[in-house]
CSV table of C-alpha atoms and ligand atoms in Angstrom, one decimal:
chain,number,residue,atom,x,y,z
X,30,MET,CA,1.5,-51.6,53.4
X,31,THR,CA,5.1,-51.2,53.4
X,32,ASN,CA,7.7,-51.2,56.1
X,33,GLY,CA,6.4,-49.4,59.1
X,34,ARG,CA,4.2,-47.1,57.0
X,35,VAL,CA,1.3,-45.9,58.8
X,36,PRO,CA,-1.6,-44.9,58.7
X,37,PHE,CA,-2.9,-47.8,56.9
X,38,ASP,CA,-5.4,-47.0,54.2
X,39,PRO,CA,-8.2,-49.7,54.2
X,40,GLY,CA,-9.4,-48.4,51.0
X,41,HIS,CA,-6.5,-50.4,49.2
X,42,SER,CA,-6.7,-53.5,51.6
X,43,GLN,CA,-7.3,-55.8,48.8
X,44,MET,CA,-3.8,-55.2,47.5
X,45,THR,CA,-2.3,-56.0,50.7
X,46,LYS,CA,-1.3,-59.5,51.8
X,47,PRO,CA,-3.4,-60.9,54.7
X,48,LEU,CA,-0.6,-61.1,57.2
X,49,MET,CA,0.5,-57.6,56.3
X,50,ARG,CA,-2.8,-56.5,56.8
X,51,LEU,CA,-3.2,-57.8,60.3
X,52,ILE,CA,0.3,-56.1,61.3
X,53,ALA,CA,-0.8,-52.9,59.7
X,54,THR,CA,-4.1,-52.9,61.6
X,55,LEU,CA,-2.5,-53.7,64.9
X,56,LEU,CA,0.1,-50.9,64.3
X,57,LEU,CA,-2.7,-48.4,63.3
X,58,PHE,CA,-4.5,-49.2,66.6
X,59,THR,CA,-1.5,-49.0,68.8
X,60,ILE,CA,0.4,-46.1,67.1
X,61,GLY,CA,-2.9,-44.2,66.3
X,62,SER,CA,-3.9,-44.1,69.9
X,63,VAL,CA,-0.6,-43.1,71.0
X,64,GLN,CA,-0.8,-40.2,68.4
X,65,ALA,CA,-4.3,-39.2,69.5
X,66,ASP,CA,-3.0,-38.7,73.1
X,67,GLN,CA,-0.1,-36.6,71.7
X,68,PRO,CA,-1.2,-34.2,68.9
X,69,PHE,CA,1.7,-32.8,67.0
X,70,GLU,CA,2.9,-29.4,68.5
X,71,PRO,CA,5.2,-27.7,65.9
X,72,ASN,CA,8.0,-25.7,67.6
X,73,TYR,CA,8.1,-22.1,66.4
X,74,ASP,CA,10.6,-20.8,69.0
X,75,GLU,CA,14.2,-20.5,67.9
X,76,SER,CA,15.4,-20.9,71.4
X,77,LEU,CA,14.0,-24.2,71.8
X,78,ILE,CA,15.6,-25.6,68.6
X,79,PRO,CA,17.7,-28.5,69.8
X,80,GLU,CA,21.6,-28.4,69.8
X,81,TYR,CA,22.7,-30.0,66.5
X,82,THR,CA,25.8,-30.4,64.4
X,83,LEU,CA,25.3,-30.7,60.7
X,84,PRO,CA,27.3,-33.2,58.6
X,85,ASP,CA,30.1,-31.3,56.7
X,86,PRO,CA,29.3,-31.5,52.9
X,87,LEU,CA,33.2,-31.3,52.4
X,88,VAL,CA,34.1,-34.5,54.4
X,89,LEU,CA,33.9,-37.9,53.0
X,90,ILE,CA,32.1,-40.6,55.0
X,91,ASP,CA,35.7,-42.0,55.5
X,92,GLY,CA,36.8,-38.7,57.1
X,93,THR,CA,38.8,-37.3,54.1
X,94,VAL,CA,38.5,-33.5,53.7
X,95,VAL,CA,37.3,-32.7,50.2
X,96,SER,CA,39.6,-29.8,49.0
X,97,ASP,CA,39.4,-29.7,45.3
X,98,ALA,CA,36.6,-29.8,42.6
X,99,GLU,CA,37.9,-33.3,41.4
X,100,THR,CA,37.4,-34.9,44.7
X,101,TRP,CA,34.0,-33.4,45.1
X,102,ASN,CA,32.8,-34.4,41.5
X,103,THR,CA,34.2,-37.9,41.6
X,104,LYS,CA,33.9,-39.0,45.2
X,105,ARG,CA,31.9,-36.7,47.5
X,106,ARG,CA,29.1,-35.9,45.0
X,107,PRO,CA,28.3,-39.4,44.0
X,108,GLU,CA,28.5,-40.4,47.8
X,109,LEU,CA,26.0,-37.8,48.8
X,110,ILE,CA,23.6,-38.8,46.0
X,111,GLN,CA,23.7,-42.2,47.2
X,112,LEU,CA,23.2,-41.3,50.9
X,113,PHE,CA,20.0,-39.3,49.9
X,114,GLU,CA,18.7,-42.2,47.7
X,115,GLU,CA,19.3,-44.5,50.5
X,116,HIS,CA,18.1,-42.7,53.6
X,117,VAL,CA,15.6,-39.9,52.2
X,118,TYR,CA,14.1,-40.1,48.7
X,119,GLY,CA,14.9,-43.6,47.2
X,120,ARG,CA,16.4,-44.9,44.1
X,121,ALA,CA,14.6,-44.3,40.8
X,122,THR,CA,14.8,-46.0,37.5
X,123,GLY,CA,16.4,-44.7,34.2
X,124,LYS,CA,15.1,-43.4,31.2
X,125,PRO,CA,12.5,-45.8,29.6
X,126,GLU,CA,13.5,-47.3,26.4
X,127,GLY,CA,10.4,-47.0,24.6
X,128,MET,CA,9.6,-43.3,25.4
X,129,HIS,CA,8.4,-41.2,22.5
X,130,PHE,CA,6.4,-38.1,22.0
X,131,GLU,CA,3.2,-37.0,20.2
X,132,THR,CA,2.3,-33.3,19.5
X,133,LEU,CA,-1.3,-33.0,20.3
X,134,ASP,CA,-1.6,-29.3,19.8
X,135,ASP,CA,0.4,-26.7,18.2
X,136,GLU,CA,-1.1,-23.1,18.2
X,137,PRO,CA,1.4,-20.2,17.0
X,138,GLN,CA,-1.2,-17.4,17.7
X,139,ALA,CA,-1.4,-17.9,21.4
X,140,LEU,CA,-1.1,-15.0,23.9
X,141,ASP,CA,-2.1,-12.4,21.1
X,142,GLY,CA,0.2,-13.9,18.7
X,143,ASN,CA,3.5,-13.7,21.1
X,144,ALA,CA,3.7,-17.3,21.8
X,145,THR,CA,3.1,-20.8,20.5
X,146,ARG,CA,1.0,-23.1,22.9
X,147,ARG,CA,2.2,-26.6,22.4
X,148,GLN,CA,0.7,-29.6,24.1
X,149,VAL,CA,2.8,-32.9,23.9
X,150,ARG,CA,2.1,-36.2,25.1
X,151,ILE,CA,5.1,-38.1,26.6
X,152,TYR,CA,4.5,-41.8,26.2
X,153,LEU,CA,6.7,-43.7,28.7
X,154,THR,CA,6.4,-47.1,26.9
X,155,GLU,CA,6.7,-48.2,23.1
X,156,GLY,CA,2.9,-48.3,22.5
X,157,THR,CA,0.4,-45.6,23.4
X,158,ASP,CA,-1.6,-47.7,26.0
X,159,GLY,CA,1.2,-47.4,28.7
X,160,PRO,CA,1.3,-44.4,31.1
X,161,PHE,CA,1.8,-40.9,29.6
X,162,LEU,CA,2.7,-37.5,30.7
X,163,ASP,CA,0.8,-34.4,29.2
X,164,LEU,CA,3.3,-31.5,28.9
X,165,LEU,CA,2.0,-27.9,28.2
X,166,LEU,CA,4.4,-25.4,26.8
X,167,TYR,CA,4.0,-21.8,25.9
X,168,ILE,CA,7.0,-20.7,23.9
X,169,PRO,CA,7.8,-17.2,22.8
X,170,ASN,CA,7.7,-16.7,19.0
X,171,GLU,CA,10.7,-14.5,19.0
X,172,GLY,CA,14.5,-15.3,20.1
X,173,ARG,CA,14.3,-19.2,19.6
X,174,PRO,CA,15.6,-21.4,20.8
X,175,VAL,CA,14.6,-19.8,24.1
X,176,PRO,CA,15.6,-20.7,27.6
X,177,ALA,CA,12.7,-22.1,29.7
X,178,PHE,CA,11.1,-22.8,33.1
X,179,LEU,CA,9.8,-26.2,33.8
X,180,GLY,CA,7.6,-26.9,36.8
X,181,LEU,CA,5.0,-29.5,38.0
X,182,ASN,CA,1.4,-28.3,38.7
X,183,PHE,CA,-1.0,-29.5,41.4
X,184,TYR,CA,-4.4,-29.8,39.5
X,185,GLY,CA,-3.8,-30.1,35.9
X,186,ASN,CA,-2.4,-28.0,33.1
X,187,HIS,CA,-5.8,-26.5,32.6
X,188,THR,CA,-5.6,-24.8,35.9
X,189,ILE,CA,-2.6,-22.6,35.1
X,190,ALA,CA,-4.5,-20.3,32.5
X,191,SER,CA,-8.0,-19.9,31.6
X,192,ASP,CA,-7.3,-20.7,27.9
X,193,PRO,CA,-10.1,-23.1,26.9
X,194,ASN,CA,-7.8,-24.9,24.5
X,195,ILE,CA,-5.6,-26.3,27.4
X,196,ARG,CA,-6.7,-30.0,27.6
X,197,LEU,CA,-8.6,-30.8,30.8
X,198,ASN,CA,-6.9,-33.3,33.0
X,199,LEU,CA,-9.2,-36.4,33.4
X,200,ASN,CA,-6.8,-38.2,36.0
X,201,TRP,CA,-7.5,-38.6,39.8
X,202,MET,CA,-6.7,-35.6,41.7
X,203,ARG,CA,-6.8,-34.5,45.3
X,204,ALA,CA,-10.4,-33.3,46.3
X,205,LYS,CA,-9.0,-29.9,47.7
X,206,GLY,CA,-8.6,-28.4,44.4
X,207,ALA,CA,-11.1,-25.8,43.0
X,208,GLY,CA,-13.4,-27.2,40.6
X,209,VAL,CA,-12.5,-30.9,41.5
X,210,VAL,CA,-15.6,-33.1,41.8
X,211,ASP,CA,-15.3,-36.6,42.9
X,212,ASN,CA,-11.6,-36.4,42.5
X,213,HIS,CA,-11.8,-35.4,38.9
X,214,ALA,CA,-11.3,-31.9,37.4
X,215,THR,CA,-14.2,-30.0,35.8
X,216,ASP,CA,-14.4,-26.9,33.4
X,217,ASP,CA,-14.8,-24.9,36.8
X,218,SER,CA,-11.1,-25.6,37.5
X,219,ARG,CA,-9.8,-24.1,34.6
X,220,GLY,CA,-7.4,-21.1,35.4
X,221,THR,CA,-7.9,-21.6,39.0
X,222,SER,CA,-4.0,-21.4,39.7
X,223,ALA,CA,-3.3,-18.8,37.2
X,224,SER,CA,-2.0,-16.5,39.9
X,225,ARG,CA,0.9,-18.8,40.4
X,226,TRP,CA,1.9,-19.0,36.7
X,227,PRO,CA,2.3,-15.6,35.2
X,228,VAL,CA,2.5,-17.0,31.7
X,229,GLU,CA,2.4,-13.5,29.9
X,230,MET,CA,5.3,-12.0,32.2
X,231,ILE,CA,7.4,-15.1,31.5
X,232,ILE,CA,7.0,-15.0,27.8
X,233,SER,CA,7.5,-11.2,27.6
X,234,ARG,CA,10.8,-11.8,29.5
X,235,GLY,CA,11.8,-14.2,26.6
X,236,TYR,CA,11.3,-17.6,28.4
X,237,ALA,CA,9.1,-20.5,27.7
X,238,LEU,CA,7.0,-22.0,30.4
X,239,ALA,CA,6.5,-25.8,30.4
X,240,THR,CA,4.3,-27.5,33.0
X,241,MET,CA,2.8,-30.8,33.8
X,242,TYR,CA,0.5,-32.3,36.2
X,243,TYR,CA,2.3,-34.2,38.9
X,244,GLY,CA,-0.3,-36.8,39.1
X,245,ASP,CA,0.4,-37.7,35.6
X,246,ILE,CA,3.5,-39.3,37.1
X,247,ASP,CA,2.1,-40.5,40.5
X,248,PRO,CA,-1.1,-39.8,42.0
X,249,ASP,CA,-0.6,-38.3,45.4
X,250,GLU,CA,-2.1,-41.0,47.5
X,251,ASP,CA,-0.7,-43.5,49.9
X,252,ASP,CA,-1.6,-46.5,47.8
X,253,ASP,CA,1.2,-48.9,48.2
X,254,PHE,CA,2.8,-47.8,44.9
X,255,GLN,CA,0.4,-49.5,42.7
X,256,ASN,CA,-0.7,-46.8,40.4
X,257,GLY,CA,1.0,-44.0,38.3
X,258,VAL,CA,4.4,-44.9,36.8
X,259,HIS,CA,4.8,-47.4,39.6
X,260,ALA,CA,2.5,-49.8,38.0
X,261,VAL,CA,4.8,-50.3,35.1
X,262,PHE,CA,8.4,-49.3,36.3
X,263,ASP,CA,8.4,-50.2,39.9
X,264,LYS,CA,10.0,-53.7,39.4
X,265,GLN,CA,12.8,-52.0,37.7
X,266,VAL,CA,13.5,-50.4,41.0
X,267,THR,CA,12.5,-53.2,43.4
X,268,GLY,CA,13.3,-56.3,41.6
X,269,GLU,CA,10.7,-59.2,41.6
X,270,LEU,CA,9.3,-59.3,45.2
X,271,ALA,CA,8.5,-62.7,46.6
X,272,GLU,CA,5.1,-62.9,48.6
X,273,ASP,CA,5.2,-61.0,51.8
X,274,THR,CA,8.5,-59.5,50.9
X,275,PRO,CA,8.6,-55.8,51.9
X,276,ARG,CA,9.4,-53.1,49.6
X,277,PRO,CA,13.2,-52.4,49.7
X,278,LEU,CA,13.8,-49.5,52.2
X,279,ASP,CA,15.5,-47.6,49.5
X,280,ALA,CA,13.0,-47.8,46.7
X,281,TRP,CA,11.6,-44.6,45.4
X,282,GLY,CA,9.0,-42.5,47.2
X,283,SER,CA,6.7,-40.3,45.4
X,284,ILE,CA,9.1,-37.2,45.6
X,285,ALA,CA,11.7,-39.2,43.5
X,286,THR,CA,9.0,-40.4,41.1
X,287,TRP,CA,7.9,-37.0,40.5
X,288,ALA,CA,11.5,-35.8,40.0
X,289,TRP,CA,12.1,-38.8,37.5
X,290,GLY,CA,9.1,-37.4,35.6
X,291,LEU,CA,10.6,-33.8,35.4
X,292,SER,CA,13.6,-35.5,33.8
X,293,ARG,CA,11.3,-37.0,31.2
X,294,ALA,CA,9.8,-33.7,30.5
X,295,LEU,CA,13.5,-32.5,30.1
X,296,ASP,CA,14.0,-35.3,27.6
X,297,TYR,CA,11.3,-33.8,25.5
X,298,MET,CA,12.6,-30.3,25.8
X,299,THR,CA,16.0,-31.0,24.7
X,300,HIS,CA,14.5,-32.5,21.7
X,301,ASP,CA,12.1,-29.5,20.8
X,302,PRO,CA,14.1,-27.3,18.5
X,303,ASP,CA,12.3,-24.2,19.8
X,304,ILE,CA,13.7,-24.8,23.4
X,305,ASP,CA,17.3,-24.6,24.3
X,306,GLY,CA,17.6,-27.7,26.4
X,307,THR,CA,20.9,-26.5,27.9
X,308,ARG,CA,19.1,-23.5,29.6
X,309,VAL,CA,16.1,-25.2,31.5
X,310,ALA,CA,15.2,-23.9,35.0
X,311,VAL,CA,13.3,-26.5,37.0
X,312,MET,CA,11.0,-24.7,39.6
X,313,GLY,CA,8.5,-26.0,42.1
X,314,HIS,CA,6.2,-25.1,45.1
X,315,SER,CA,6.1,-26.7,48.4
X,316,ARG,CA,6.1,-30.6,48.0
X,317,LEU,CA,6.9,-29.8,44.2
X,318,GLY,CA,9.7,-27.5,45.4
X,319,LYS,CA,11.2,-30.4,47.3
X,320,THR,CA,10.8,-32.3,44.0
X,321,ALA,CA,12.4,-29.6,41.9
X,322,LEU,CA,15.4,-29.6,44.3
X,323,TRP,CA,15.7,-33.4,44.0
X,324,ALA,CA,15.4,-33.4,40.3
X,325,GLY,CA,17.9,-30.6,40.0
X,326,ALA,CA,20.3,-32.7,42.3
X,327,THR,CA,20.1,-36.0,40.6
X,328,ASP,CA,19.9,-34.5,36.9
X,329,GLU,CA,22.8,-32.2,36.1
X,330,ARG,CA,21.0,-31.3,32.8
X,331,PHE,CA,18.9,-28.8,34.7
X,332,ALA,CA,20.7,-25.5,34.4
X,333,LEU,CA,19.1,-23.6,37.3
X,334,VAL,CA,16.9,-24.8,40.2
X,335,ILE,CA,14.2,-22.9,42.1
X,336,SER,CA,12.7,-24.1,45.4
X,337,ASN,CA,9.5,-22.0,46.4
X,338,ASN,CA,8.6,-22.7,49.9
X,339,SER,CA,9.8,-26.2,50.0
X,340,GLY,CA,10.2,-26.7,53.7
X,341,CYS,CA,10.9,-30.0,55.4
X,342,GLY,CA,12.4,-32.5,53.1
X,343,GLY,CA,13.1,-29.7,50.7
X,344,ALA,CA,15.5,-26.7,51.6
X,345,ALA,CA,14.7,-26.6,55.4
X,346,LEU,CA,17.5,-28.1,57.5
X,347,SER,CA,15.9,-31.4,59.0
X,348,ARG,CA,17.7,-31.2,62.5
X,349,ARG,CA,16.2,-27.7,63.4
X,350,ALA,CA,12.9,-29.5,63.7
X,351,PHE,CA,11.2,-26.1,63.5
X,352,GLY,CA,7.5,-26.1,62.2
X,353,GLU,CA,7.1,-29.5,60.2
X,354,THR,CA,9.5,-32.2,61.4
X,355,VAL,CA,10.6,-35.5,59.7
X,356,GLY,CA,8.3,-37.5,61.9
X,357,ARG,CA,5.4,-35.2,61.3
X,358,ILE,CA,5.8,-35.2,57.4
X,359,ASN,CA,6.4,-39.1,57.3
X,360,THR,CA,3.3,-39.6,59.4
X,361,SER,CA,1.2,-37.4,57.2
X,362,PHE,CA,2.6,-38.2,53.8
X,363,PRO,CA,4.2,-41.7,54.4
X,364,HIS,CA,4.5,-42.2,50.5
X,365,TRP,CA,6.6,-39.1,49.6
X,366,PHE,CA,9.9,-40.4,50.9
X,367,ASN,CA,11.5,-43.9,51.0
X,368,ASP,CA,10.8,-46.2,53.9
X,369,LYS,CA,14.1,-45.9,55.5
X,370,PHE,CA,13.4,-42.2,56.1
X,371,GLN,CA,10.8,-43.2,58.7
X,372,GLU,CA,13.8,-44.3,61.1
X,373,TYR,CA,14.6,-40.7,61.5
X,374,ASN,CA,11.3,-39.7,63.0
X,375,ASN,CA,12.2,-37.8,66.1
X,376,ASN,CA,15.8,-38.8,65.4
X,377,GLU,CA,17.0,-36.3,63.0
X,378,ALA,CA,20.5,-36.4,64.4
X,379,ALA,CA,21.0,-39.8,63.1
X,380,LEU,CA,20.5,-38.8,59.5
X,381,PRO,CA,23.8,-39.1,57.6
X,382,VAL,CA,22.9,-36.1,55.6
X,383,ASP,CA,21.1,-32.8,56.0
X,384,GLN,CA,19.2,-30.6,53.4
X,385,HIS,CA,22.1,-28.3,52.9
X,386,GLU,CA,23.8,-31.1,51.3
X,387,LEU,CA,20.8,-31.2,48.9
X,388,ILE,CA,21.4,-27.6,47.9
X,389,ALA,CA,25.1,-28.5,47.6
X,390,LEU,CA,24.5,-31.3,45.1
X,391,ILE,CA,23.1,-28.7,42.7
X,392,ALA,CA,26.6,-26.8,42.8
X,393,PRO,CA,28.1,-25.3,40.8
X,394,ARG,CA,24.8,-24.6,38.9
X,395,PRO,CA,22.7,-21.7,40.3
X,396,VAL,CA,20.0,-22.3,42.9
X,397,TYR,CA,17.3,-20.1,44.4
X,398,ILE,CA,15.5,-20.5,47.6
X,399,ALA,CA,12.4,-18.5,48.5
X,400,SER,CA,10.6,-18.3,51.7
X,401,ALA,CA,7.3,-16.5,52.9
X,402,VAL,CA,7.1,-14.7,56.3
X,403,GLU,CA,3.6,-16.4,57.1
X,404,ASP,CA,4.9,-19.8,56.1
X,405,GLN,CA,6.8,-20.8,59.5
X,406,TRP,CA,5.6,-24.6,58.9
X,407,ALA,CA,8.3,-24.6,56.1
X,408,ASP,CA,10.9,-22.9,58.6
X,409,PRO,CA,12.2,-19.9,56.5
X,410,HIS,CA,15.4,-19.4,58.6
X,411,GLY,CA,16.1,-23.2,58.2
X,412,GLU,CA,15.7,-22.8,54.3
X,413,TYR,CA,17.9,-19.8,54.3
X,414,LEU,CA,20.7,-21.7,56.4
X,415,SER,CA,20.7,-24.5,53.9
X,416,GLY,CA,22.0,-21.9,51.5
X,417,CYS,CA,24.5,-20.5,53.8
X,418,LYS,CA,25.9,-24.1,54.6
X,419,ALA,CA,26.0,-25.3,50.9
X,420,ASP,CA,28.0,-22.0,50.2
X,421,PRO,CA,31.4,-23.6,50.8
X,422,VAL,CA,30.7,-26.2,48.2
X,423,TYR,CA,29.9,-23.4,45.6
X,424,LYS,CA,33.0,-21.5,46.5
X,425,LEU,CA,35.1,-24.7,46.3
X,426,LEU,CA,33.8,-25.1,42.7
X,427,GLY,CA,34.8,-21.3,41.8
X,428,THR,CA,31.5,-19.8,42.0
X,429,PRO,CA,30.4,-16.9,44.0
X,430,GLY,CA,28.0,-18.9,46.2
X,431,LEU,CA,25.6,-16.9,48.4
X,432,PRO,CA,26.4,-12.9,48.5
X,433,SER,CA,25.9,-12.9,52.3
X,434,GLU,CA,28.4,-13.7,55.2
X,435,SER,CA,25.4,-13.7,57.6
X,436,ASN,CA,23.4,-16.8,59.1
X,437,ASP,CA,20.7,-14.4,60.0
X,438,LEU,CA,17.6,-14.2,57.9
X,439,PRO,CA,18.0,-11.4,55.3
X,440,ALA,CA,15.4,-8.5,55.6
X,441,VAL,CA,11.8,-9.0,54.2
X,442,GLU,CA,11.7,-8.5,50.4
X,443,GLU,CA,15.3,-7.8,50.0
X,444,PRO,CA,16.5,-10.5,47.7
X,445,LEU,CA,20.0,-11.8,47.7
X,446,LYS,CA,20.2,-12.6,44.0
X,447,THR,CA,23.7,-11.6,42.8
X,448,GLY,CA,25.4,-14.8,43.4
X,449,THR,CA,25.1,-18.4,42.4
X,450,ILE,CA,22.8,-19.1,45.5
X,451,GLY,CA,19.8,-16.7,45.5
X,452,TYR,CA,17.4,-16.3,48.5
X,453,HIS,CA,14.4,-14.1,49.6
X,454,ILE,CA,11.8,-14.1,52.2
X,455,ARG,CA,8.6,-12.2,51.1
X,456,THR,CA,5.7,-11.1,53.1
X,457,GLY,CA,2.3,-13.3,52.9
X,458,LYS,CA,1.6,-16.9,53.0
X,459,HIS,CA,2.6,-20.2,51.5
X,460,ASP,CA,2.1,-19.6,47.9
X,461,VAL,CA,3.7,-18.4,44.6
X,462,THR,CA,3.4,-14.8,43.7
X,463,THR,CA,4.4,-12.4,41.1
X,464,PHE,CA,7.2,-11.1,43.5
X,465,ASP,CA,8.6,-14.5,43.6
X,466,TRP,CA,8.6,-14.9,39.8
X,467,GLN,CA,10.2,-11.4,39.2
X,468,GLN,CA,13.2,-12.5,41.4
X,469,TYR,CA,13.3,-15.8,39.6
X,470,LEU,CA,13.3,-14.2,36.0
X,471,ASP,CA,16.0,-11.7,37.3
X,472,PHE,CA,18.1,-14.6,38.5
X,473,ALA,CA,17.5,-16.5,35.4
X,474,ASP,CA,18.4,-13.3,33.2
X,475,MET,CA,21.8,-13.5,35.0
X,476,HIS,CA,22.5,-17.1,34.7
X,477,LEU,CA,20.8,-18.3,31.5
X,478,GLU,CA,21.9,-15.5,29.2
X,479,ARG,CA,19.5,-15.3,26.3
X,480,ASN,CA,20.7,-15.9,23.0
X,481,PRO,CA,24.4,-16.4,24.0
O,4,LIG,C1,1.8,-29.8,53.7
O,4,LIG,C2,3.1,-30.3,54.0
O,4,LIG,C3,4.3,-29.7,53.5
O,4,LIG,C4,4.1,-29.5,51.9
O,4,LIG,C5,2.8,-28.8,51.6
O,4,LIG,C6,2.3,-28.9,50.1
O,4,LIG,O1,1.7,-28.7,54.4
O,4,LIG,O2,3.2,-30.5,55.3
O,4,LIG,O3,5.4,-30.4,53.7
O,4,LIG,O4,5.2,-28.6,51.6
O,4,LIG,O5,1.8,-29.7,52.2
O,4,LIG,O6,3.0,-29.5,49.4
O,4,LIG,O7,1.5,-28.0,49.7
């Protein structure tokens, strides 16, 4: 149990000190009953959005206006990173010293001979018994070194294609996944998320695809940060904690941990001679879209960043409180953000940042934000407005920014993809579709020139 984090999970009570357990149980009873009386009702009405004022990305905390690139790079950017670490995602650790790689599979005749399938184990500590991440890559056989897309997947690398040679992930996973039995994948889950990963299309356009299961980094459950890479690296972030000392409010939540894992995958990719590590786009859907944005903000080696339906805590402005809110996300998923973020439940106006500043942290590198009409929970308009409100930073840094002057949502399926901030809203639900990928590939063609 960490500071103010409810609901308490009795399944992990043996890990919690008795006093903390008592407090947690009392909180659960009181807050739980209040919540039961007041079920969360999302607001889907633009006219009911509270009046709000966004923090200005181009004004330092001390009030100084940022009017040149140097002040942005040396003062405001570091200040914003720190604010997001402190109030939203938490601080992460650095690159582990003993990290090393092992190639487990290298098949040059994959995808009808057009690509090489490579499976690489990223060991995070010196030996081979520490935590490891399994990265799957499909790399075009022509035009190397190639640019690449990197993204985390929800249920194991074996779900992204039906190729029986992809290693079946044996780690814990959420029960919701297709073919998942007792929280573990079975062969029935092979290829079940293939529609979200059009490997052939990506390869035919000259890009590699690299993917990794997010649960290899940190299992997506509220377990008081005992497992995943926390088990090994948490102390580097929190320091040695005395008995009954709560976890620091700014210690990394799971999104920051997953983003850290993306940086470790990029460490491998910059080392693989078949990939051009200076042209890697990081992409993610939903919670993994929030993760891709934070990875892109914190790791400037990512050349392009893509947010697919990332919503609250991702591209959507928190102050609009449209669809999912800060209070709601912190209640359903208390482990995703740092503990300090809980203080902004129903109190978004007090946040010293908002999500347009997350987008601005990617500048001047290209960023693409995608929404879906039936994904109102993620607040498409709030996702678009983040791009609009990040635009002044992109312009200050000498890039075209968003190719629209309007704060109104663009027409459905009319992508804005000619600038440095891309955006589209498509028909359909919360998902990743071929239409989405077509836009990402076009956007990448423009910004990650192949064989420059
Ligand atoms: C839930 C959550 C969202 C998240 C999504 C997902 O719907 O409320 O914030 O983006 O799960 O990751 O699938």
